PDB file of C-alpha atoms in Angstrom:
ATOM      1  CA  MET S 296      49.940  26.492 124.441  1.00 50.00           C
ATOM      2  CA  PRO S 297      53.435  28.105 124.187  1.00 53.00           C
ATOM      3  CA  LYS S 298      53.226  27.829 120.373  1.00 49.00           C
ATOM      4  CA  ILE S 299      49.892  29.645 120.306  1.00 51.00           C
ATOM      5  CA  LEU S 300      51.210  32.310 122.663  1.00 42.00           C
ATOM      6  CA  SER S 301      54.357  32.749 120.505  1.00 44.00           C
ATOM      7  CA  LEU S 302      52.258  32.986 117.344  1.00 42.00           C
ATOM      8  CA  ALA S 303      49.924  35.563 118.921  1.00 46.00           C
ATOM      9  CA  LEU S 304      52.914  37.604 120.113  1.00 42.00           C
ATOM     10  CA  LEU S 305      54.481  37.476 116.642  1.00 39.00           C
ATOM     11  CA  ILE S 306      51.232  38.639 114.998  1.00 44.00           C
ATOM     12  CA  LEU S 307      50.934  41.472 117.526  1.00 40.00           C
ATOM     13  CA  LEU S 308      54.507  42.603 116.860  1.00 39.00           C
ATOM     14  CA  LEU S 309      53.984  42.521 113.097  1.00 39.00           C
ATOM     15  CA  ARG S 310      50.789  44.535 113.386  1.00 44.00           C
ATOM     16  CA  CYS S 311      52.481  47.187 115.534  1.00 43.00           C
ATOM     17  CA  ASN S 312      55.399  47.376 113.141  1.00 40.00           C
ATOM     18  CA  GLY S 313      53.025  47.710 110.167  1.00 40.00           C
ATOM     19  CA  LYS S 314      51.147  50.574 111.833  1.00 33.00           C
ATOM     20  CA  LYS S 315      54.402  52.351 112.556  1.00 30.00           C
ATOM     21  CA  THR S 316      55.460  52.077 108.909  1.00 26.00           C
ATOM     22  CA  ILE S 317      52.136  53.438 107.681  1.00 26.00           C
ATOM     23  CA  ALA S 318      52.322  56.410 110.064  1.00 27.00           C
ATOM     24  CA  THR S 319      55.891  57.162 108.986  1.00 28.00           C
ATOM     25  CA  SER S 320      54.938  57.093 105.301  1.00 30.00           C
ATOM     26  CA  LYS S 321      52.115  59.568 105.883  1.00 33.00           C
ATOM     27  CA  ASN S 322      54.539  61.963 107.592  1.00 32.00           C
ATOM     28  CA  GLU S 323      56.985  61.678 104.695  1.00 34.00           C
ATOM     29  CA  ASN S 324      54.367  61.960 101.965  1.00 35.00           C
ATOM     30  CA  THR S 325      55.884  64.914 100.116  1.00 55.00           C
ATOM     31  CA  PRO S 326      59.415  63.473  99.626  1.00 56.00           C
ATOM     32  CA  THR S 327      57.947  60.147  98.461  1.00 55.00           C
ATOM     33  CA  GLU S 328      55.788  62.004  95.947  1.00 57.00           C
ATOM     34  CA  ASN S 329      58.865  63.911  94.750  1.00 62.00           C
ATOM     35  CA  LYS S 330      60.698  60.738  93.764  1.00 63.00           C
ATOM     36  CA  ILE S 331      57.609  59.436  91.956  1.00 65.00           C
ATOM     37  CA  LEU S 332      56.836  62.734  90.181  1.00 66.00           C
ATOM     38  CA  ILE S 333      60.406  63.216  88.997  1.00 79.00           C
ATOM     39  CA  ASN S 334      59.762  60.431  86.443  1.00 85.00           C
ATOM     40  CA  GLU S 335      58.000  62.920  84.199  1.00 89.00           C
ATOM     41  CA  VAL S 336      58.896  65.219  81.291  1.00 93.00           C
ATOM     42  CA  TRP S 337      59.736  68.752  82.420  1.00 96.00           C
ATOM     43  CA  ALA S 338      59.912  71.861  80.183  1.00 96.00           C
ATOM     44  CA  LEU S 339      62.167  74.753  81.182  1.00 97.00           C
ATOM     45  CA  THR S 340      60.273  77.940  82.104  1.00 96.00           C
ATOM     46  CA  GLU S 341      63.000  80.002  83.792  1.00 97.00           C
ATOM     47  CA  MET S 342      66.799  79.993  83.987  1.00 97.00           C
ATOM     48  CA  LEU S 343      68.706  82.026  86.591  1.00 96.00           C
ATOM     49  CA  GLY S 344      65.641  84.183  87.182  1.00 95.00           C
ATOM     50  CA  THR S 345      65.011  84.912  83.492  1.00 95.00           C
ATOM     51  CA  PRO S 346      61.780  83.566  81.934  1.00 95.00           C
ATOM     52  CA  ILE S 347      62.171  81.390  78.842  1.00 92.00           C
ATOM     53  CA  SER S 348      60.204  82.684  75.863  1.00 85.00           C
ATOM     54  CA  ASP S 349      57.216  80.665  74.678  1.00 79.00           C
ATOM     55  CA  GLU S 350      58.262  81.545  71.134  1.00 76.00           C
ATOM     56  CA  MET S 351      61.494  79.603  71.435  1.00 75.00           C
ATOM     57  CA  GLU S 352      61.957  77.104  68.598  1.00 76.00           C
ATOM     58  CA  LYS S 353      63.008  74.229  70.861  1.00 86.00           C
ATOM     59  CA  ARG S 354      62.405  74.605  74.594  1.00 91.00           C
ATOM     60  CA  PRO S 355      64.898  72.756  76.844  1.00 95.00           C
ATOM     61  CA  GLN S 356      63.367  69.684  78.470  1.00 96.00           C
ATOM     62  CA  LEU S 357      64.380  66.989  80.936  1.00 97.00           C
ATOM     63  CA  GLU S 358      63.019  63.535  81.607  1.00 95.00           C
ATOM     64  CA  PHE S 359      64.244  61.566  84.615  1.00 93.00           C
ATOM     65  CA  ASN S 360      64.323  57.795  85.086  1.00 92.00           C
ATOM     66  CA  SER S 361      64.841  57.211  88.809  1.00 88.00           C
ATOM     67  CA  LYS S 362      64.997  53.409  88.439  1.00 88.00           C
ATOM     68  CA  ALA S 363      67.919  53.649  85.988  1.00 91.00           C
ATOM     69  CA  SER S 364      69.378  56.770  87.698  1.00 92.00           C
ATOM     70  CA  SER S 365      69.499  58.497  84.340  1.00 95.00           C
ATOM     71  CA  PHE S 366      68.072  61.463  82.471  1.00 96.00           C
ATOM     72  CA  SER S 367      67.507  62.556  78.885  1.00 97.00           C
ATOM     73  CA  GLY S 368      66.076  65.545  77.049  1.00 97.00           C
ATOM     74  CA  ASN S 369      67.394  68.509  75.114  1.00 96.00           C
ATOM     75  CA  ASN S 370      69.238  71.721  75.911  1.00 94.00           C
ATOM     76  CA  GLY S 371      67.353  73.890  73.422  1.00 92.00           C
ATOM     77  CA  CYS S 372      69.560  72.711  70.581  1.00 91.00           C
ATOM     78  CA  ASN S 373      71.025  69.245  71.127  1.00 94.00           C
ATOM     79  CA  GLN S 374      69.719  66.029  72.601  1.00 97.00           C
ATOM     80  CA  ILE S 375      71.247  65.328  76.012  1.00 98.00           C
ATOM     81  CA  MET S 376      71.473  62.237  78.162  1.00 98.00           C
ATOM     82  CA  GLY S 377      73.475  60.906  81.071  1.00 97.00           C
ATOM     83  CA  ASN S 378      73.509  59.327  84.489  1.00 96.00           C
ATOM     84  CA  LEU S 379      72.625  60.802  87.838  1.00 95.00           C
ATOM     85  CA  LYS S 380      75.392  60.681  90.457  1.00 95.00           C
ATOM     86  CA  GLU S 381      72.795  61.098  93.174  1.00 93.00           C
ATOM     87  CA  LEU S 382      69.018  60.980  93.398  1.00 91.00           C
ATOM     88  CA  THR S 383      67.206  61.070  96.729  1.00 90.00           C
ATOM     89  CA  ASN S 384      63.868  62.582  97.680  1.00 89.00           C
ATOM     90  CA  THR S 385      65.461  66.050  97.832  1.00 92.00           C
ATOM     91  CA  ASP S 386      68.918  65.818  96.228  1.00 94.00           C
ATOM     92  CA  VAL S 387      69.927  65.356  92.610  1.00 95.00           C
ATOM     93  CA  GLN S 388      73.360  65.578  91.036  1.00 96.00           C
ATOM     94  CA  PHE S 389      73.954  65.133  87.327  1.00 97.00           C
ATOM     95  CA  GLY S 390      76.868  62.982  86.200  1.00 96.00           C
ATOM     96  CA  MET S 391      78.589  63.306  82.846  1.00 95.00           C
ATOM     97  CA  ILE S 392      76.240  64.922  80.319  1.00 96.00           C
ATOM     98  CA  ASN S 393      76.454  63.607  76.756  1.00 97.00           C
ATOM     99  CA  GLU S 394      75.008  65.645  73.902  1.00 95.00           C
ATOM    100  CA  THR S 395      74.658  65.590  70.161  1.00 95.00           C
ATOM    101  CA  ARG S 396      76.698  68.246  68.302  1.00 91.00           C
ATOM    102  CA  MET S 397      74.401  70.360  66.144  1.00 88.00           C
ATOM    103  CA  ALA S 398      74.915  74.088  65.581  1.00 83.00           C
ATOM    104  CA  CYS S 399      71.940  76.235  66.568  1.00 84.00           C
ATOM    105  CA  LYS S 400      71.031  79.906  66.941  1.00 77.00           C
ATOM    106  CA  GLU S 401      70.662  79.619  70.724  1.00 69.00           C
ATOM    107  CA  MET S 402      74.077  78.144  71.602  1.00 84.00           C
ATOM    108  CA  LYS S 403      74.526  80.501  74.600  1.00 89.00           C
ATOM    109  CA  LEU S 404      71.247  79.302  76.120  1.00 89.00           C
ATOM    110  CA  SER S 405      72.271  75.678  75.541  1.00 92.00           C
ATOM    111  CA  SER S 406      75.677  76.040  77.188  1.00 93.00           C
ATOM    112  CA  THR S 407      74.236  78.001  80.142  1.00 96.00           C
ATOM    113  CA  PHE S 408      71.553  75.343  80.612  1.00 96.00           C
ATOM    114  CA  LEU S 409      74.205  72.591  80.745  1.00 96.00           C
ATOM    115  CA  SER S 410      76.369  74.519  83.199  1.00 97.00           C
ATOM    116  CA  GLN S 411      73.359  75.009  85.494  1.00 98.00           C
ATOM    117  CA  LEU S 412      72.613  71.281  85.400  1.00 98.00           C
ATOM    118  CA  ARG S 413      76.213  70.625  86.487  1.00 97.00           C
ATOM    119  CA  GLU S 414      75.756  73.035  89.443  1.00 98.00           C
ATOM    120  CA  THR S 415      72.478  71.429  90.564  1.00 98.00           C
ATOM    121  CA  ARG S 416      72.444  69.668  93.945  1.00 98.00           C
ATOM    122  CA  HIS S 417      68.816  69.789  95.139  1.00 97.00           C
ATOM    123  CA  TYR S 418      65.311  69.737  93.740  1.00 95.00           C
ATOM    124  CA  LYS S 419      61.785  70.478  94.889  1.00 95.00           C
ATOM    125  CA  ILE S 420      58.449  69.696  93.276  1.00 93.00           C
ATOM    126  CA  ALA S 421      55.388  71.806  94.082  1.00 92.00           C
ATOM    127  CA  ASP S 422      52.250  72.573  92.058  1.00 90.00           C
ATOM    128  CA  LEU S 423      53.558  70.604  89.040  1.00 92.00           C
ATOM    129  CA  ASN S 424      56.722  72.745  88.960  1.00 95.00           C
ATOM    130  CA  LEU S 425      60.250  71.409  89.380  1.00 96.00           C
ATOM    131  CA  THR S 426      62.870  73.703  90.916  1.00 97.00           C
ATOM    132  CA  LEU S 427      66.576  72.859  90.673  1.00 97.00           C
ATOM    133  CA  THR S 428      68.910  74.614  93.128  1.00 98.00           C
ATOM    134  CA  ASP S 429      72.633  74.662  93.878  1.00 98.00           C
ATOM    135  CA  SER S 430      74.287  73.631  97.162  1.00 97.00           C
ATOM    136  CA  ASN S 431      73.502  77.067  98.682  1.00 97.00           C
ATOM    137  CA  GLY S 432      69.815  76.941  97.743  1.00 97.00           C
ATOM    138  CA  LYS S 433      70.115  79.391  94.833  1.00 98.00           C
ATOM    139  CA  VAL S 434      67.413  78.715  92.229  1.00 98.00           C
ATOM    140  CA  LEU S 435      69.068  77.740  88.955  1.00 98.00           C
ATOM    141  CA  LEU S 436      66.322  76.290  86.774  1.00 98.00           C
ATOM    142  CA  LEU S 437      62.521  76.155  86.919  1.00 98.00           C
ATOM    143  CA  PHE S 438      60.482  73.616  84.937  1.00 97.00           C
ATOM    144  CA  LYS S 439      56.792  72.914  84.392  1.00 96.00           C
ATOM    145  CA  LYS S 440      55.453  69.375  84.074  1.00 94.00           C
ATOM    146  CA  MET S 441      54.502  68.531  80.487  1.00 91.00           C
ATOM    147  CA  GLU S 442      51.074  67.028  79.917  1.00 79.00           C
TER     148      GLU S 442
END
């Protein structure tokens, strides 16, 4: 009898704990979605409040790999890649950024893009748009999810 009672108590505790976990996940749905959605390809649409022209030869892009804590893409001229110092459901910090060394017409855009990545501390995903902000909440870069 004590074994059956212990087993029933254990099952009851596990069920209660499982329900609590499910309720918590529903309340934290948006941050969980952020970490999943960040594993996409993102095309730059705006930098420091200035829209990026659709006629640009090579639009800057980023692709994140949360499992490897890394990123890759291009800065409008060169291929870039590196590790992420931090990646949570709301925070992202880029580590050392490696890039190829090609000369392009849009070198100012490329260097500004890289400097804004270095300043990034937070991100938000809403309506298939990725917003990167600095530690004060200033919007640095806006991206749209590529299809």
